[in-house]
Short mmCIF file of C-alpha atoms in Angstrom, two decimals:
data_model
loop_
_atom_site.label_atom_id
_atom_site.label_comp_id
_atom_site.label_asym_id
_atom_site.label_seq_id
_atom_site.Cartn_x
_atom_site.Cartn_y
_atom_site.Cartn_z
CA UNK Z 1 87.46 -3.80 -5.36
CA UNK Z 2 89.75 -1.86 -3.05
CA UNK Z 3 89.96 1.93 -3.14
CA UNK Z 4 92.52 3.31 -5.59
CA UNK Z 5 95.96 3.98 -4.13
CA UNK Z 6 96.39 7.73 -3.69
CA UNK Z 7 99.85 7.46 -5.26
CA UNK Z 8 98.49 6.01 -8.50
CA UNK Z 9 99.71 7.64 -11.71
CA UNK Z 10 97.41 9.89 -13.72
CA UNK Z 11 96.81 7.26 -16.44
CA UNK Z 12 95.48 4.91 -13.75
CA UNK Z 13 93.37 7.67 -12.19
CA UNK Z 14 91.71 8.34 -15.55
CA UNK Z 15 90.39 4.80 -15.46
CA UNK Z 16 89.69 4.20 -11.79
CA UNK Z 17 89.22 7.44 -9.82
CA UNK Z 18 85.78 8.39 -8.59
CA UNK Z 19 84.11 4.99 -8.72
CA UNK Z 20 84.96 1.78 -6.85
CA UNK Z 21 82.34 -0.96 -7.33
CA UNK Z 22 81.46 -3.03 -4.30
CA UNK Z 23 80.91 -6.78 -4.37
CA UNK Z 24 78.39 -7.64 -7.09
CA UNK Z 25 78.05 -4.05 -8.36
CA UNK Z 26 78.54 -3.00 -12.02
CA UNK Z 27 82.16 -2.72 -13.13
CA UNK Z 28 81.31 0.29 -15.32
CA UNK Z 29 79.99 3.43 -13.68
CA UNK Z 30 76.19 3.26 -13.98
CA UNK Z 31 73.92 6.01 -15.23
CA UNK Z 32 71.54 7.17 -12.51
CA UNK Z 33 68.88 8.62 -14.78
CA UNK Z 34 66.74 10.22 -12.09
CA UNK Z 35 65.90 13.78 -11.15
CA UNK Z 36 64.60 12.85 -7.71
CA UNK Z 37 65.59 10.94 -4.57
CA UNK Z 38 63.42 9.45 -1.81
CA UNK Z 39 63.64 10.16 1.91
CA UNK Z 40 62.02 8.67 4.97
CA UNK Z 41 60.92 11.91 6.58
CA UNK Z 42 59.86 15.45 5.87
CA UNK Z 43 62.41 16.63 8.44
CA UNK Z 44 65.27 15.06 6.46
CA UNK Z 45 64.24 16.97 3.33
CA UNK Z 46 63.86 20.20 5.36
CA UNK Z 47 67.43 19.79 6.60
CA UNK Z 48 68.68 19.37 3.03
CA UNK Z 49 67.07 22.63 1.99
CA UNK Z 50 69.10 24.30 4.70
CA UNK Z 51 72.30 22.54 3.63
CA UNK Z 52 72.05 20.39 0.44
CA UNK Z 53 75.05 18.14 1.03
CA UNK Z 54 73.29 14.94 -0.09
CA UNK Z 55 71.61 14.03 -3.36
CA UNK Z 56 68.15 15.57 -3.24
CA UNK Z 57 67.49 16.96 -6.71
CA UNK Z 58 69.50 16.70 -9.91
CA UNK Z 59 69.69 20.44 -10.43
CA UNK Z 60 72.28 20.38 -7.61
CA UNK Z 61 73.97 17.02 -7.98
CA UNK Z 62 73.57 13.51 -9.38
CA UNK Z 63 75.37 10.25 -8.44
CA UNK Z 64 76.73 9.71 -11.96
CA UNK Z 65 77.92 13.30 -12.24
CA UNK Z 66 79.38 13.03 -8.74
CA UNK Z 67 81.68 10.18 -9.84
CA UNK Z 68 83.00 12.24 -12.76
CA UNK Z 69 83.44 15.30 -10.54
CA UNK Z 70 85.54 13.27 -8.11
CA UNK Z 71 87.63 11.88 -10.98
CA UNK Z 72 88.38 15.29 -12.51
CA UNK Z 73 89.24 16.72 -9.09
CA UNK Z 74 91.72 13.85 -8.65
CA UNK Z 75 93.24 14.44 -12.08
CA UNK Z 76 93.78 18.16 -11.40
CA UNK Z 77 94.96 17.66 -7.85
CA UNK Z 78 92.00 19.51 -6.36
CA UNK Z 79 89.77 18.74 -3.38
CA UNK Z 80 86.44 19.08 -5.16
CA UNK Z 81 84.77 19.78 -8.49
CA UNK Z 82 81.40 20.75 -9.93
CA UNK Z 83 80.24 19.87 -13.43
CA UNK Z 84 78.34 22.47 -15.43
CA UNK Z 85 76.30 22.36 -18.61
CA UNK Z 86 79.04 24.08 -20.65
CA UNK Z 87 82.51 25.56 -20.42
CA UNK Z 88 80.98 29.02 -20.59
CA UNK Z 89 78.86 28.22 -17.55
CA UNK Z 90 82.01 27.08 -15.71
CA UNK Z 91 83.83 30.33 -16.54
CA UNK Z 92 80.78 32.39 -15.56
CA UNK Z 93 80.28 30.61 -12.23
CA UNK Z 94 83.99 30.78 -11.40
CA UNK Z 95 83.71 34.59 -11.45
CA UNK Z 96 80.19 34.98 -10.01
CA UNK Z 97 81.21 32.88 -7.03
CA UNK Z 98 83.63 35.71 -6.16
CA UNK Z 99 82.28 38.90 -7.70
CA UNK Z 100 79.08 40.89 -7.44
CA UNK Z 101 78.00 44.22 -8.92
CA UNK Z 102 80.65 46.82 -8.16
CA UNK Z 103 83.53 44.33 -8.15
CA UNK Z 104 86.29 43.78 -10.70
CA UNK Z 105 88.68 41.06 -11.78
CA UNK Z 106 91.74 40.87 -14.01
CA UNK Z 107 91.94 38.71 -17.14
CA UNK Z 108 94.56 38.04 -19.78
CA UNK Z 109 93.58 39.54 -23.13
CA UNK Z 110 94.62 36.43 -25.08
CA UNK Z 111 91.76 34.09 -24.16
CA UNK Z 112 88.86 32.39 -25.94
CA UNK Z 113 86.61 34.82 -27.85
CA UNK Z 114 83.44 33.59 -26.17
CA UNK Z 115 85.01 34.23 -22.78
CA UNK Z 116 86.10 37.70 -23.87
CA UNK Z 117 82.51 38.52 -24.80
CA UNK Z 118 81.23 37.02 -21.54
CA UNK Z 119 83.64 39.11 -19.50
CA UNK Z 120 83.60 42.35 -21.51
CA UNK Z 121 79.90 42.54 -22.38
CA UNK Z 122 77.66 40.31 -20.27
CA UNK Z 123 79.43 40.70 -16.94
CA UNK Z 124 79.72 44.43 -17.58
CA UNK Z 125 75.91 44.56 -17.80
CA UNK Z 126 75.82 42.87 -14.40
CA UNK Z 127 78.08 45.58 -12.96
CA UNK Z 128 81.27 43.49 -12.85
CA UNK Z 129 84.34 45.03 -14.46
CA UNK Z 130 86.93 43.00 -16.33
CA UNK Z 131 90.37 44.64 -16.34
CA UNK Z 132 92.39 43.35 -19.30
CA UNK Z 133 96.14 42.76 -19.13
CA UNK Z 134 98.76 41.63 -21.61
CA UNK Z 135 101.04 38.88 -20.37
CA UNK Z 136 104.01 40.79 -21.78
CA UNK Z 137 103.43 43.61 -19.30
CA UNK Z 138 105.76 43.82 -16.33
CA UNK Z 139 104.71 42.73 -12.85
CA UNK Z 140 104.56 46.39 -11.84
CA UNK Z 141 102.31 47.31 -14.79
CA UNK Z 142 99.95 44.44 -13.99
CA UNK Z 143 99.85 45.15 -10.27
CA UNK Z 144 99.04 48.80 -10.98
CA UNK Z 145 95.74 47.64 -12.51
CA UNK Z 146 94.49 46.03 -9.30
CA UNK Z 147 91.78 47.93 -7.47
CA UNK Z 148 90.43 47.59 -3.95
CA UNK Z 149 87.44 45.73 -5.41
CA UNK Z 150 89.50 43.31 -7.57
CA UNK Z 151 88.60 39.73 -6.63
CA UNK Z 152 90.48 37.40 -9.02
CA UNK Z 153 92.93 36.91 -11.88
CA UNK Z 154 91.91 34.78 -14.89
CA UNK Z 155 94.03 33.23 -17.66
CA UNK Z 156 94.22 30.26 -20.06
CA UNK Z 157 97.04 27.73 -19.95
CA UNK Z 158 96.97 27.67 -23.75
CA UNK Z 159 95.04 30.57 -25.22
CA UNK Z 160 92.37 29.73 -27.80
CA UNK Z 161 93.32 30.33 -30.63
CA UNK Z 162 96.41 32.52 -30.05
CA UNK Z 163 98.15 29.55 -28.33
CA UNK Z 164 100.24 31.78 -26.12
CA UNK Z 165 101.33 29.96 -22.98
CA UNK Z 166 100.23 31.62 -19.75
CA UNK Z 167 102.94 32.06 -17.13
CA UNK Z 168 100.95 30.43 -14.33
CA UNK Z 169 103.57 30.63 -11.60
CA UNK Z 170 104.25 34.32 -12.25
CA UNK Z 171 100.58 35.30 -12.23
CA UNK Z 172 99.89 33.15 -9.17
CA UNK Z 173 102.49 35.15 -7.26
CA UNK Z 174 100.99 38.43 -8.47
CA UNK Z 175 97.45 37.33 -7.56
CA UNK Z 176 98.43 36.07 -4.11
CA UNK Z 177 100.45 39.19 -3.39
CA UNK Z 178 97.18 41.07 -3.91
CA UNK Z 179 95.14 38.60 -1.84
CA UNK Z 180 93.08 37.19 -4.71
CA UNK Z 181 92.88 33.70 -6.28
CA UNK Z 182 94.17 32.72 -9.71
CA UNK Z 183 91.64 31.04 -12.00
CA UNK Z 184 93.04 29.02 -14.91
CA UNK Z 185 91.16 27.71 -17.94
CA UNK Z 186 93.04 24.45 -18.58
CA UNK Z 187 90.86 23.25 -21.47
CA UNK Z 188 93.51 22.79 -24.18
CA UNK Z 189 96.24 21.42 -21.93
CA UNK Z 190 94.07 19.12 -19.77
CA UNK Z 191 95.67 17.74 -16.60
CA UNK Z 192 97.59 15.29 -18.78
CA UNK Z 193 99.81 18.07 -20.17
CA UNK Z 194 99.63 20.60 -17.32
CA UNK Z 195 98.36 20.66 -13.73
CA UNK Z 196 98.11 24.38 -12.92
CA UNK Z 197 97.43 23.82 -9.22
CA UNK Z 198 101.00 22.54 -8.91
CA UNK Z 199 102.15 25.96 -10.17
CA UNK Z 200 100.04 27.99 -7.76
CA UNK Z 201 96.62 28.21 -9.45
CA UNK Z 202 93.65 28.15 -7.08
CA UNK Z 203 90.64 27.43 -9.31
CA UNK Z 204 90.59 25.44 -12.57
CA UNK Z 205 87.89 25.54 -15.24
CA UNK Z 206 87.47 23.41 -18.34
CA UNK Z 207 85.22 23.18 -21.31
CA UNK Z 208 84.84 19.41 -21.06
CA UNK Z 209 83.32 19.58 -24.54
CA UNK Z 210 86.87 19.66 -25.89
CA UNK Z 211 89.68 17.18 -25.17
CA UNK Z 212 88.16 15.69 -22.03
CA UNK Z 213 85.19 14.45 -24.04
CA UNK Z 214 87.15 14.31 -27.29
CA UNK Z 215 84.41 12.76 -29.42
CA UNK Z 216 82.09 15.75 -30.00
CA UNK Z 217 79.15 14.04 -28.29
CA UNK Z 218 78.42 16.26 -25.26
CA UNK Z 219 78.70 19.89 -24.22
CA UNK Z 220 79.92 20.44 -20.70
CA UNK Z 221 82.18 22.23 -18.28
CA UNK Z 222 83.72 21.82 -14.86
CA UNK Z 223 85.13 23.91 -12.01
CA UNK Z 224 87.85 22.42 -9.80
CA UNK Z 225 88.74 23.84 -6.40
CA UNK Z 226 92.33 23.41 -5.22
CA UNK Z 227 91.33 24.07 -1.60
CA UNK Z 228 94.52 26.09 -1.21
CA UNK Z 229 93.29 29.67 -1.17
CA UNK Z 230 92.70 31.17 2.27
CA UNK Z 231 89.39 33.04 1.99
CA UNK Z 232 89.90 34.47 5.48
CA UNK Z 233 93.22 36.14 4.62
CA UNK Z 234 91.57 39.49 3.82
CA UNK Z 235 88.17 41.18 4.04
CA UNK Z 236 87.62 40.83 0.27
CA UNK Z 237 85.54 37.66 0.54
CA UNK Z 238 82.88 38.32 3.15
CA UNK Z 239 80.43 36.10 1.28
CA UNK Z 240 82.64 33.20 2.39
CA UNK Z 241 83.29 34.33 5.96
CA UNK Z 242 79.94 35.81 6.98
CA UNK Z 243 76.54 34.08 7.32
CA UNK Z 244 74.58 33.27 4.16
CA UNK Z 245 71.01 34.30 4.92
CA UNK Z 246 69.69 32.22 2.01
CA UNK Z 247 70.86 29.11 3.91
CA UNK Z 248 69.90 30.14 7.43
CA UNK Z 249 73.30 31.42 8.42
CA UNK Z 250 75.72 28.95 6.87
CA UNK Z 251 79.28 30.31 6.95
CA UNK Z 252 81.19 28.58 4.18
CA UNK Z 253 84.69 28.88 5.62
CA UNK Z 254 83.52 27.84 9.09
CA UNK Z 255 81.27 24.98 8.01
CA UNK Z 256 83.19 23.61 5.02
CA UNK Z 257 86.81 24.65 5.54
CA UNK Z 258 88.97 24.10 2.47
CA UNK Z 259 85.86 23.10 0.45
CA UNK Z 260 84.30 26.55 0.94
CA UNK Z 261 84.63 27.74 -2.66
CA UNK Z 262 83.21 24.71 -4.46
CA UNK Z 263 80.43 24.14 -1.91
CA UNK Z 264 79.38 27.79 -2.16
CA UNK Z 265 79.30 27.51 -5.96
CA UNK Z 266 76.98 24.51 -5.75
CA UNK Z 267 74.75 25.76 -2.92
CA UNK Z 268 74.28 29.26 -4.35
CA UNK Z 269 74.95 29.35 -8.08
CA UNK Z 270 73.85 25.87 -9.14
CA UNK Z 271 70.77 26.26 -6.95
CA UNK Z 272 69.82 29.52 -8.66
CA UNK Z 273 71.00 29.00 -12.25
CA UNK Z 274 70.56 25.23 -12.57
CA UNK Z 275 73.23 24.81 -15.26
CA UNK Z 276 73.88 21.17 -14.35
CA UNK Z 277 74.58 18.43 -16.93
CA UNK Z 278 72.51 15.30 -17.38
CA UNK Z 279 73.68 11.96 -16.01
CA UNK Z 280 73.97 10.63 -19.56
CA UNK Z 281 76.26 13.51 -20.55
CA UNK Z 282 78.48 12.76 -17.55
CA UNK Z 283 78.59 9.09 -18.55
CA UNK Z 284 79.79 10.03 -22.05
CA UNK Z 285 82.32 12.44 -20.59
CA UNK Z 286 83.71 9.68 -18.41
CA UNK Z 287 84.31 7.49 -21.46
CA UNK Z 288 86.42 10.29 -22.91
CA UNK Z 289 88.35 10.74 -19.67
CA UNK Z 290 89.28 7.05 -19.63
CA UNK Z 291 91.31 7.41 -22.84
CA UNK Z 292 92.52 10.98 -22.27
CA UNK Z 293 96.21 10.13 -21.56
CA UNK Z 294 96.55 8.02 -24.70
CA UNK Z 295 94.79 10.57 -26.87
CA UNK Z 296 96.67 13.62 -25.62
CA UNK Z 297 100.06 12.06 -26.34
CA UNK Z 298 98.99 11.15 -29.88
CA UNK Z 299 97.46 14.58 -30.52
CA UNK Z 300 100.78 16.15 -29.56
CA UNK Z 301 102.78 13.78 -31.78
CA UNK Z 302 100.54 14.32 -34.81
CA UNK Z 303 100.36 18.08 -34.37
CA UNK Z 304 104.14 18.44 -34.07
CA UNK Z 305 104.58 16.71 -37.42
CA UNK Z 306 101.89 18.86 -39.05
CA UNK Z 307 103.30 22.08 -37.56
CA UNK Z 308 106.72 21.37 -39.05
CA UNK Z 309 105.17 20.86 -42.50
CA UNK Z 310 103.28 24.15 -42.23
CA UNK Z 311 106.41 25.95 -41.07
CA UNK Z 312 108.25 24.79 -44.20
CA UNK Z 313 105.55 26.00 -46.64
CA UNK Z 314 106.14 29.22 -48.59
CA UNK Z 315 102.38 29.87 -48.52
CA UNK Z 316 102.27 30.21 -44.75
CA UNK Z 317 102.94 33.57 -43.12
CA UNK Z 318 103.41 32.24 -39.60
CA UNK Z 319 102.85 29.17 -37.43
CA UNK Z 320 102.01 29.28 -33.75
CA UNK Z 321 102.59 26.02 -31.94
CA UNK Z 322 104.46 26.28 -28.62
CA UNK Z 323 106.10 22.86 -28.96
CA UNK Z 324 108.17 24.26 -31.87
CA UNK Z 325 111.55 25.65 -30.82
CA UNK Z 326 110.89 28.72 -33.00
CA UNK Z 327 107.70 29.62 -31.11
CA UNK Z 328 107.82 32.65 -28.81
CA UNK Z 329 106.13 30.63 -26.03
CA UNK Z 330 108.44 27.64 -26.35
CA UNK Z 331 110.34 28.23 -23.10
CA UNK Z 332 107.12 28.53 -21.13
CA UNK Z 333 105.81 25.43 -22.90
CA UNK Z 334 108.89 23.48 -21.85
CA UNK Z 335 108.28 24.56 -18.27
CA UNK Z 336 104.55 23.94 -18.02
CA UNK Z 337 103.87 21.33 -20.73
CA UNK Z 338 106.97 19.18 -21.28
CA UNK Z 339 104.94 16.33 -22.78
CA UNK Z 340 103.47 18.52 -25.53
CA UNK Z 341 101.14 21.41 -26.29
CA UNK Z 342 97.95 19.69 -27.50
CA UNK Z 343 96.75 19.11 -31.04
CA UNK Z 344 95.76 22.70 -31.80
CA UNK Z 345 97.85 24.79 -34.19
CA UNK Z 346 97.24 28.40 -35.24
CA UNK Z 347 98.72 29.50 -38.53
CA UNK Z 348 98.30 32.43 -40.86
CA UNK Z 349 97.94 32.04 -44.63
CA UNK Z 350 99.65 34.58 -46.86
CA UNK Z 351 97.03 36.68 -48.64
CA UNK Z 352 94.76 37.10 -45.63
CA UNK Z 353 91.12 36.19 -45.23
CA UNK Z 354 90.39 35.25 -48.87
CA UNK Z 355 93.20 32.71 -49.09
CA UNK Z 356 92.41 31.37 -45.63
CA UNK Z 357 88.83 30.69 -46.65
CA UNK Z 358 89.92 29.15 -49.98
CA UNK Z 359 92.33 26.82 -48.18
CA UNK Z 360 89.72 25.70 -45.67
CA UNK Z 361 87.07 25.10 -48.31
CA UNK Z 362 89.56 22.95 -50.25
CA UNK Z 363 90.23 20.52 -47.42
CA UNK Z 364 88.84 17.02 -47.92
CA UNK Z 365 89.73 15.06 -44.78
CA UNK Z 366 89.57 17.90 -42.25
CA UNK Z 367 86.11 19.14 -41.30
CA UNK Z 368 85.18 22.82 -41.31
CA UNK Z 369 83.25 22.97 -38.04
CA UNK Z 370 82.60 25.19 -35.02
CA UNK Z 371 84.52 22.89 -32.73
CA UNK Z 372 88.02 22.03 -31.62
CA UNK Z 373 89.92 19.30 -29.76
CA UNK Z 374 88.13 16.41 -31.46
CA UNK Z 375 89.43 12.96 -32.41
CA UNK Z 376 88.80 14.06 -36.02
CA UNK Z 377 90.87 16.80 -37.64
CA UNK Z 378 88.92 20.03 -37.97
CA UNK Z 379 89.51 23.67 -38.89
CA UNK Z 380 87.94 27.00 -38.07
CA UNK Z 381 88.43 30.61 -39.13
CA UNK Z 382 88.30 32.49 -35.78
CA UNK Z 383 87.75 35.98 -37.23
CA UNK Z 384 84.62 34.68 -38.99
CA UNK Z 385 83.35 32.43 -36.21
CA UNK Z 386 84.36 32.15 -32.53
CA UNK Z 387 85.83 35.69 -32.40
CA UNK Z 388 83.43 37.31 -34.89
CA UNK Z 389 81.85 39.44 -32.16
CA UNK Z 390 85.15 41.12 -31.26
CA UNK Z 391 86.21 44.56 -32.41
CA UNK Z 392 89.34 44.96 -34.55
CA UNK Z 393 91.21 46.13 -31.46
CA UNK Z 394 90.07 43.09 -29.47
CA UNK Z 395 91.09 40.78 -32.34
CA UNK Z 396 94.58 42.24 -32.29
CA UNK Z 397 94.77 41.87 -28.50
CA UNK Z 398 93.68 38.24 -28.83
CA UNK Z 399 96.41 37.63 -31.44
CA UNK Z 400 94.06 37.15 -34.39
CA UNK Z 401 94.11 38.46 -37.96
CA UNK Z 402 92.02 37.64 -41.02
CA UNK Z 403 94.46 35.04 -42.30
CA UNK Z 404 94.62 33.00 -39.11
CA UNK Z 405 93.28 29.46 -39.15
CA UNK Z 406 92.81 27.27 -36.09
CA UNK Z 407 93.70 23.71 -37.01
CA UNK Z 408 92.76 20.99 -34.55
CA UNK Z 409 94.82 17.95 -35.48
CA UNK Z 410 92.97 14.70 -34.86
CA UNK Z 411 93.94 11.08 -34.46
CA UNK Z 412 93.96 10.09 -38.13
CA UNK Z 413 97.28 8.89 -39.53
CA UNK Z 414 99.50 11.96 -39.58
CA UNK Z 415 100.52 11.35 -43.19
CA UNK Z 416 96.88 11.49 -44.29
CA UNK Z 417 96.40 14.78 -42.45
CA UNK Z 418 99.55 16.22 -44.04
CA UNK Z 419 98.49 15.07 -47.52
CA UNK Z 420 95.15 16.84 -47.10
CA UNK Z 421 96.85 20.06 -46.01
CA UNK Z 422 99.28 19.97 -48.95
CA UNK Z 423 96.58 19.47 -51.56
CA UNK Z 424 94.56 22.37 -50.09
CA UNK Z 425 97.64 24.62 -50.06
CA UNK Z 426 98.23 23.76 -53.74
CA UNK Z 427 94.86 25.34 -54.54
CA UNK Z 428 95.88 28.78 -53.33
#
């Protein structure tokens, strides 16, 4: 086969990017189930330990994972990507690649609860400060929170579960004005609905466990590097511009140019933490990526129908789904996600936590699980599960109350999903 045309549409890239079989080779990307690779000389291996830019050990890289990394980078419009063992690992590495003890970064308060805990508790123990901002604050209020040691800005395209839409272009301008990169968690939108790099984002992270996989069969994450941020533009990022003694003086900006960020993440962080996925997990992820465009469009269609039904119910306090014209984030959704805003809906049941739990326990088709963005409809009570570790103040900042339910609309017939919701509502 010939290499894929660089002008191919994203649906075609989901199927063909990353892997081009040669004459007589397998049509489907093979699983290279090996931890080790053979070399002809000791000197060759010694060189790789100075600069591991080839496959030498599957804690760094693997041929099957490499194909999927190339595909995801293509889908997001980046120059390189690195798979991780989970979305949390991707978020962690995206910050640790920039910050060390004594540094700070800025993050939107309306993000995934696990990420809030990672940033506010675990990174704090490592001496890295997270400075929280509300997207409703003015540019001046946000800029006033930057410090000399601030190294990045972090936000989610679609917050989980608040579903507020992050103003990527605005925050990119604020970040770049202060000489730091913008990191965007694009998990719920996926590159099918939004490509943040086109709006100024520099680094993208995903929990590939969610829509990218879509079938609840593997946990994973990924970091994508746009290659656009100039690490030499200020003296904030000396780890990129000065020799790395742990690799005999490698200078990432000098030796790798636009690939500096993602190469540094692999050579330092993956070397030391080893949070790399198995080849089999990458193979399963690739199967999900191949159908991602078809699935995302259907998720959006189903969820829009369900959201309208919820909005019409007198037992529902509020519905948050940015595709609805009544949603406070609708204008931003139209700008950044014109195709749709995923299959995830947040809504609040009248009567608070007790009625929310009663509704969820009455569902028959939808599964009550600790998961989201599946092909099967599922529900979760954030205050009891994913955001349980947060304080009351943090819950409010994340847009969560006791009555809120996160509904992940699947690919069942929409009328069956709606019927299940109605019968559960009848029981409260």
